[in-house]
CSV table of C-alpha atoms in Angstrom, one decimal:
chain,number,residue,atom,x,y,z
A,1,UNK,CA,-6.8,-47.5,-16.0
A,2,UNK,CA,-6.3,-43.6,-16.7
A,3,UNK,CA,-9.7,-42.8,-16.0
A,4,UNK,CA,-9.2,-44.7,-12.3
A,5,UNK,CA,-5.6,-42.5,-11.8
A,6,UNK,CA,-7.5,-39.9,-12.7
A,7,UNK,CA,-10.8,-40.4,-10.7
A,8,UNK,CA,-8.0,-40.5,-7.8
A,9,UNK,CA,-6.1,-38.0,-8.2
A,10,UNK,CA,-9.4,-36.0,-8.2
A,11,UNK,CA,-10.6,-37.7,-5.0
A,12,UNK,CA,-7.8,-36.9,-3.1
A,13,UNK,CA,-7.7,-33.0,-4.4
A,14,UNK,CA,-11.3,-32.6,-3.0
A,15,UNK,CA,-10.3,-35.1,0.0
A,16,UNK,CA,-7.6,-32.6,1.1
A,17,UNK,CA,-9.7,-29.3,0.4
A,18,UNK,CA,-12.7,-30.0,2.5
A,19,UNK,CA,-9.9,-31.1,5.3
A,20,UNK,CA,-8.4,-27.6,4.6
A,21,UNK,CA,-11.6,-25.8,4.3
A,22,UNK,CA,-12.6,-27.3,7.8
A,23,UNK,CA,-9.3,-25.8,9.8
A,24,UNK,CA,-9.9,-23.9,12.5
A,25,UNK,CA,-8.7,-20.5,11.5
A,26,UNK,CA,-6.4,-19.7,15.0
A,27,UNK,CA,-3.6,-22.4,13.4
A,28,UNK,CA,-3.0,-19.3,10.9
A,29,UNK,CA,-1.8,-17.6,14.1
A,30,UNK,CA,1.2,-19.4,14.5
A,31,UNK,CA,2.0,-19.3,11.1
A,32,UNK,CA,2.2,-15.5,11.0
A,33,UNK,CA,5.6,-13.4,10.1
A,34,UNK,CA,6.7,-11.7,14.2
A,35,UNK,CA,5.3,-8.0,12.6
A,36,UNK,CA,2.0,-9.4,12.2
A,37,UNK,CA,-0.6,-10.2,14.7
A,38,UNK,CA,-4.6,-11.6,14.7
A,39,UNK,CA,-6.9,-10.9,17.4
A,40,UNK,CA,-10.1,-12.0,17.5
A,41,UNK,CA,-9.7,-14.8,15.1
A,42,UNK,CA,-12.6,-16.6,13.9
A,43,UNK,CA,-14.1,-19.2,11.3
A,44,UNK,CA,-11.6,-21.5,9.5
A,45,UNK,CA,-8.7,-21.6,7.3
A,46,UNK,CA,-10.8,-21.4,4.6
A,47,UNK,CA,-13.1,-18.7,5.2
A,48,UNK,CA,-12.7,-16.3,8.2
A,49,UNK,CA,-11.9,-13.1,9.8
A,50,UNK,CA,-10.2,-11.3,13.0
A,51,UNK,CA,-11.7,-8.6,14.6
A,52,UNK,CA,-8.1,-6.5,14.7
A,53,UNK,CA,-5.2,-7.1,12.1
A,54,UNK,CA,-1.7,-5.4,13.8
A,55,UNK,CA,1.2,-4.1,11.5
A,56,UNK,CA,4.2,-3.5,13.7
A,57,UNK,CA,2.2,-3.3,16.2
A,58,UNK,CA,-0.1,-0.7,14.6
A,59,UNK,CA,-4.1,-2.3,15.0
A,60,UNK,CA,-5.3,-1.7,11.5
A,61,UNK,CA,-9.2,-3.0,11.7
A,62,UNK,CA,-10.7,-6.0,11.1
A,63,UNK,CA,-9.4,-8.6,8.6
A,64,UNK,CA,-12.1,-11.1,6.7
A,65,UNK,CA,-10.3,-13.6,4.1
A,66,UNK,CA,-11.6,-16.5,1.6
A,67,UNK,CA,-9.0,-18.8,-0.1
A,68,UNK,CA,-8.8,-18.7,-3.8
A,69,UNK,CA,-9.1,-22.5,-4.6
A,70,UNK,CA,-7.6,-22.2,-8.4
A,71,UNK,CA,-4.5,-21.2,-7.1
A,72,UNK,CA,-4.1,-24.1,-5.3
A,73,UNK,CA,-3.8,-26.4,-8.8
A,74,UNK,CA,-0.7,-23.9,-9.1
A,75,UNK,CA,0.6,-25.1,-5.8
A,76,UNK,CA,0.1,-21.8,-4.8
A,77,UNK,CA,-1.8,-20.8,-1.7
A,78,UNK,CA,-4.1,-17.3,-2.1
A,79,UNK,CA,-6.6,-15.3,-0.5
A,80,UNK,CA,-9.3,-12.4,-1.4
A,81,UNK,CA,-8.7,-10.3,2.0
A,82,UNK,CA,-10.5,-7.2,3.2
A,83,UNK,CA,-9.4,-4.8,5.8
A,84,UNK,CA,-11.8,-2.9,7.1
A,85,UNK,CA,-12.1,0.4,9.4
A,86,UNK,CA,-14.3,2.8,10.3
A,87,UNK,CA,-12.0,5.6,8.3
A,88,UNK,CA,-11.3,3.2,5.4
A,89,UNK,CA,-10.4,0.1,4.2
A,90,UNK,CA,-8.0,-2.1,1.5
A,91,UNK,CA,-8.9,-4.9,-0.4
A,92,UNK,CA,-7.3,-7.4,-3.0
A,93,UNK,CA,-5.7,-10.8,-3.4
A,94,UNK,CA,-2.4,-12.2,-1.3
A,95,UNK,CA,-0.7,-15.4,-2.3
A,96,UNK,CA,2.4,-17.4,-1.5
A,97,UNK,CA,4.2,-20.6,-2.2
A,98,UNK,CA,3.0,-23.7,0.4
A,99,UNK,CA,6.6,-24.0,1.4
A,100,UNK,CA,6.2,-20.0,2.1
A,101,UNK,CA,8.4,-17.8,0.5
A,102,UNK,CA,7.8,-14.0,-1.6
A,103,UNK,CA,4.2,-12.6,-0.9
A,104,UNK,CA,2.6,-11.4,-4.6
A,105,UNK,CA,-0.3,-9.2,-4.1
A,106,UNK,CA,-2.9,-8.0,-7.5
A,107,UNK,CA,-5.8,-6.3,-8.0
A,108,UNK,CA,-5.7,-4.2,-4.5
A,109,UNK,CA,-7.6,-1.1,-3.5
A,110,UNK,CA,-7.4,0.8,-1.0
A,111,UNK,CA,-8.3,4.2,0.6
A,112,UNK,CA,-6.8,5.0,4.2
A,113,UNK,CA,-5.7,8.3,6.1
A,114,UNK,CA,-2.2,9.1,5.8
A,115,UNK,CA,-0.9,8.6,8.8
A,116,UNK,CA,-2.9,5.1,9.3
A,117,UNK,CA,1.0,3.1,9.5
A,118,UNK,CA,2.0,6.1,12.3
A,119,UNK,CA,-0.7,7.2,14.2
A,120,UNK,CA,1.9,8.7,16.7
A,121,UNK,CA,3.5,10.7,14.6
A,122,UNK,CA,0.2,12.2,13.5
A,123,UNK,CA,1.1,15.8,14.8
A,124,UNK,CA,3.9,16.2,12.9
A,125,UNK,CA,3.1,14.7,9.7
A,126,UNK,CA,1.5,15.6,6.6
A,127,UNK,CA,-2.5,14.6,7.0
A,128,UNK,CA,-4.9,13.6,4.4
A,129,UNK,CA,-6.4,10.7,2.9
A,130,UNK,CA,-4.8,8.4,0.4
A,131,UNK,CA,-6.7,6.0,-2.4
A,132,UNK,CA,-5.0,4.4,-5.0
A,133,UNK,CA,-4.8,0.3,-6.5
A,134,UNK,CA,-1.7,-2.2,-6.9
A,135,UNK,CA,-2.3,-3.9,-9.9
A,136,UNK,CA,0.7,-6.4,-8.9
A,137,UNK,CA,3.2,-6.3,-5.9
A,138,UNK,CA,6.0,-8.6,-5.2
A,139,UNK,CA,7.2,-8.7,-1.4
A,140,UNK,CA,10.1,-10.2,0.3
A,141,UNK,CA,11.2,-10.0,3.5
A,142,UNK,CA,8.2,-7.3,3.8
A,143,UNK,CA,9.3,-5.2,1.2
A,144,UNK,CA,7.6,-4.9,-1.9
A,145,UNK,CA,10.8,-5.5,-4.4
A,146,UNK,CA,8.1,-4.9,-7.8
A,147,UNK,CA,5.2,-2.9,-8.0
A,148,UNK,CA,2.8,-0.7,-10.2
A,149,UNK,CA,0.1,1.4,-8.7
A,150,UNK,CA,-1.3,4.4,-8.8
A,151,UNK,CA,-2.6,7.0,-5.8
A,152,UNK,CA,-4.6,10.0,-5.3
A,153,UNK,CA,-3.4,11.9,-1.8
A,154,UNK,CA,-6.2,14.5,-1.0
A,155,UNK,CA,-7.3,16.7,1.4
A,156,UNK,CA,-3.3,17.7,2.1
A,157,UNK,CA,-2.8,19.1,5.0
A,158,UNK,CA,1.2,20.4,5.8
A,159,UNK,CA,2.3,19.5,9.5
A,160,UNK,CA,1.0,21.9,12.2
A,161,UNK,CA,-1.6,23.8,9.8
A,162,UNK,CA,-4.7,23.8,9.0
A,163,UNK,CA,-4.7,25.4,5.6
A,164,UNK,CA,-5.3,22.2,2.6
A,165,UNK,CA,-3.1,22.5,0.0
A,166,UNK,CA,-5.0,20.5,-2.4
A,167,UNK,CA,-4.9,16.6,-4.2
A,168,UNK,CA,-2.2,15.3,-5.9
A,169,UNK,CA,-1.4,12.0,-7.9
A,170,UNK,CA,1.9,9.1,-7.1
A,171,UNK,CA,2.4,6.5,-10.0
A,172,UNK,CA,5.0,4.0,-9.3
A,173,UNK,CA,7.3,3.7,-12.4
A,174,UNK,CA,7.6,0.4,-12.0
A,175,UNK,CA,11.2,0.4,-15.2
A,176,UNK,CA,12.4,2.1,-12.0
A,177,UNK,CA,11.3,0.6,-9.5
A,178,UNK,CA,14.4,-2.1,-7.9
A,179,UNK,CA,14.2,-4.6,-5.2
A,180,UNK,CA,15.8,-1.4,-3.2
A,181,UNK,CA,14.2,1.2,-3.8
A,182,UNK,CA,10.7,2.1,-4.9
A,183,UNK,CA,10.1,5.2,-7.6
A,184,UNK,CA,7.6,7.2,-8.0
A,185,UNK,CA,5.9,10.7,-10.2
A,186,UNK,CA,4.1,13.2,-8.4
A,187,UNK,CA,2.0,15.8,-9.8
A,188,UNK,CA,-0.6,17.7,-9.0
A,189,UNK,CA,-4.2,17.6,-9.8
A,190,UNK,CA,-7.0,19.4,-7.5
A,191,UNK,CA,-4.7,21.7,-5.9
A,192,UNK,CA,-3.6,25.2,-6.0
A,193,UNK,CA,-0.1,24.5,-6.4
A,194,UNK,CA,2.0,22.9,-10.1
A,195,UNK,CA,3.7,20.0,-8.6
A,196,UNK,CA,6.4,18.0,-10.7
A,197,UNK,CA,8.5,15.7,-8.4
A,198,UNK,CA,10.0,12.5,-8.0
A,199,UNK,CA,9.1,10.2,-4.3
A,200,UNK,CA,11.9,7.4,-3.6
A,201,UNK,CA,11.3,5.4,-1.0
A,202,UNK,CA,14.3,3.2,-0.3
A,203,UNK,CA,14.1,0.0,1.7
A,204,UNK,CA,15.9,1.1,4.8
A,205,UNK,CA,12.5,2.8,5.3
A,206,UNK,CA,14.1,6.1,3.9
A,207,UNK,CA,12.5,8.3,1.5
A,208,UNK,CA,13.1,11.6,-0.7
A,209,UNK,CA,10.5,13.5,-2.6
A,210,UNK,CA,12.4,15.6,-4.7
A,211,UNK,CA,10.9,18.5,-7.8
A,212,UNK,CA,9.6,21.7,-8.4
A,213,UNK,CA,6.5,23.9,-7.4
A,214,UNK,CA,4.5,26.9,-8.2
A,215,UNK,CA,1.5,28.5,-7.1
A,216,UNK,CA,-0.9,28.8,-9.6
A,217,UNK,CA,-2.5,31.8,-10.4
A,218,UNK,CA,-5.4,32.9,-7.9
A,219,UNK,CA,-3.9,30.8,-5.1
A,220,UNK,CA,-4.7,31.9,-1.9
A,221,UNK,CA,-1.7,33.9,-0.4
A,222,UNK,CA,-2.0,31.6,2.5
A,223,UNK,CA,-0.7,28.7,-0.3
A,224,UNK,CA,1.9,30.9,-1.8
A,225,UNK,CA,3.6,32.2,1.6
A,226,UNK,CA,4.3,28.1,2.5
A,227,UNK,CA,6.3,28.1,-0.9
A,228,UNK,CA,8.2,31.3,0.1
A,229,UNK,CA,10.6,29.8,2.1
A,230,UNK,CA,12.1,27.5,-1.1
A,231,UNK,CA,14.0,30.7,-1.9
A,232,UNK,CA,13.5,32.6,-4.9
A,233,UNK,CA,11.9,31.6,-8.1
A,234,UNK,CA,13.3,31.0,-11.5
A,235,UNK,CA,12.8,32.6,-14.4
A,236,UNK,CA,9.4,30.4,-15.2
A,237,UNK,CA,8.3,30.7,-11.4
A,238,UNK,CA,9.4,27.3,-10.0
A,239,UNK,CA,10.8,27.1,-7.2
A,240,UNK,CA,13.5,23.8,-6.1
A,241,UNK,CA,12.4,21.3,-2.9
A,242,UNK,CA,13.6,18.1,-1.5
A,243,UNK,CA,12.2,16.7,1.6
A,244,UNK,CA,13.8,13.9,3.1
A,245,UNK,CA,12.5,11.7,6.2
A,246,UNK,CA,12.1,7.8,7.4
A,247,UNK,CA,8.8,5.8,9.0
């Protein structure tokens, strides 16, 4: 008698997947949050793509996912996705509830430029090219309320200049880290400047980047005259900044 539960139970697991697996992939259109949009879409449920993935309106490259099936023993619904672009790309796994619900995200990489989530506001931003992973995110409501990762922002370039300023490294603190607001450590690590700062990025899409910094010795004057206007140093050199903005 167990042994026919169980052969049912098994039937109707591998019943519903291959009626899953055989979905057309445009009925995950419809089921999309209003900041996100699919063009393009092709293959099924299961296993398929979009030639262009929108943010906010933002087209962000092409989009190929594959469901994760031992999730769905968890009740859980998950995908291996890959964003791809000609300048970059960002990879991992994205799950949710059936019923919907927080987003989790693990094991994501990515590389990207800077201003890839405002390409309109390139001119005036800081440009570069960002890498890092996301061991584990939780989002709700499209913010990520946990996290841990860790970034790499090369290739700095300050708004309106040409001049690099060098790589530097973000590690979200993740004790810090609240469903409000997420913190960060900043230092330096290819660059010509000693950076020591803290980055809070709070979920009315504010943020504040707030430390010290000195040029190292040999920068190139160039470097140093960008620091200048901080004001004067203290006795160990360092000079005082906090920059404050929105996206």
């Amino acid at each position: 008698m167990r042994q026919g539960v169980l052969l049912a139970l098994v039937g109707g697991a591998v019943f519903v997947a291959v009626g899953v697996a055989t979905l057309p992939a445009s009925l995950l259109v419809s089921r999309l949050p209003p900041d996100v949009a699919l063009q393009g879409v092709g293959g099924s449920v299961w296993n398929g793509g979009a030639t262009e993935f929108r943010l906010q309106g933002v087209p962000l490259g092409a989009l190929a996912w594959t469901v994760q099936p031992a999730e769905l023993l968890r009740g859980r619904i998950a995908y291996r996705v890959d964003l791809r672009r000609a300048d970059g790309f960002v990879r991992g796994v994205v799950a949710t509830g059936f019923g919907g619900g927080a987003i989790t995200a693990r094991d994501v990489v990515l590389q990207l430029p800077l201003t890839t989530l405002s390409p309109q506001t390139a001119a005036t931003a800081w440009r570069g090219d960002l890498a890092g992973t996301v061991p584990s995110a939780r989002i709700e409501g499209g913010w990520p309320v946990a996290a841990s990762g860790t970034f790499t922002m090369s290739n700095l370039q300050p708004p309106g200049a040409a001049l690099r300023v060098g790589s530097y490294a973000l590690e979200v603190d993740p004790e810090a880290t609240t469903p409000q607001q997420i913190v960060g450590r900043v230092r330096d690590l290819h660059a010509p400047l000693v950076v020591r700062a803290q980055l809070i990025v709070r979920r009315d899409r504010t943020y504040q980047l707030e430390g010290d910094v000195t040029p190292k010795p040999g920068a190139p004057r160039e470097v140093a005259d960008t620091v200048a206007f901080l004001g004067l140093p203290d006795a160990q050199g360092r000079r005082q900044f906090t920059i404050t903005g929105s996206f």
